[in-house]
Amino acid sequence: MQSLLLYLPTFNFMKLVIFLALFTPFLMQSQTYEVGGYLGMANYIGDVGKTTYISPKTPVFGGLFKWNRSPRHSFRGTILFGQIKGDDNDANDARRKERGYKFENSLVELSVGLEYTFWDFNMYSGKPAHTPYLFTGLTYFNYNSLVKRSDNIIVEDGKTGSIAIPMIIGYKATLGTKFVIAAEIGARYTFTDNLDGSNPNKVRENQDNLSFGNINNNDWYVFSGITLSYTFGRKPCYCNF
């Protein structure tokens, strides 16, 4: 957790400014919005440690904003801070256990996209509302570039960024007419193979000795968590949608 907090000041706040600028026009209209927090845990899938797809292990926290465009879909943005780690000693593969690599990494991700509900989610009917939902869009994330030293210790080698495709499924419900609570699991397919130091970004003369694992497959990470959001803005009219 301490390493994650130390990493936060390195986040490129220009991307946050761009994100807020994109959503400012929405705030000037009379529609319904949500703002809230996210708390959960993360796991990674790659070339070090376990290969279990859903195995929450390390902390994730952040915030979200939604513009409820209709009872069936919302435009959503999130900024999340998380940690991932892997340890070959936790793997089921005997070869990984014998190898004994381990790593830690810190992520700061910014996602924008569309949330689609399976049926109408009307917070103003006077009755409890609940529905499963899907979310996808585009994620940009900062992380530590890692590299394996000659003594097989994986260490930080600067900061870098990449993009990912989020694939999230969740279930949400109203708490009265002002709050929405949700639980979700979201896998991110990344466009990098170096969250774990297995495929260093920087080219060196001994690059072949530094790389390990399957360098033809990119890494994944999964955030599993709970959101609680507060709704504001006047009661919307969806009659034109």
CSV table of C-alpha atoms in Angstrom, one decimal, residues 19 34-39 60-66 76-81 109-111 227-228:
chain,number,residue,atom,x,y,z
A,19,PHE,CA,-11.0,13.7,-19.0
A,34,GLU,CA,-23.8,10.0,-10.6
A,35,VAL,CA,-20.5,10.5,-8.7
A,36,GLY,CA,-19.1,8.1,-6.3
A,37,GLY,CA,-16.3,5.9,-5.1
A,38,TYR,CA,-14.8,2.5,-5.9
A,39,LEU,CA,-13.2,0.1,-3.4
A,60,VAL,CA,-7.8,-0.9,-5.5
A,61,PHE,CA,-9.6,2.4,-4.9
A,62,GLY,CA,-10.8,5.4,-6.9
A,63,GLY,CA,-13.8,7.3,-8.1
A,64,LEU,CA,-16.4,7.3,-10.9
A,65,PHE,CA,-18.7,9.6,-12.8
A,66,LYS,CA,-21.7,8.7,-14.9
A,76,ARG,CA,-19.1,6.4,-17.5
A,77,GLY,CA,-15.6,7.5,-16.5
A,78,THR,CA,-13.4,6.1,-13.8
A,79,ILE,CA,-10.0,6.8,-12.3
A,80,LEU,CA,-8.6,3.9,-10.2
A,81,PHE,CA,-5.4,3.3,-8.3
A,109,GLU,CA,-5.9,3.8,-14.8
A,110,LEU,CA,-8.3,6.2,-16.5
A,111,SER,CA,-11.3,4.6,-18.3
A,227,THR,CA,-19.1,1.1,-6.0
A,228,LEU,CA,-21.4,3.5,-4.2
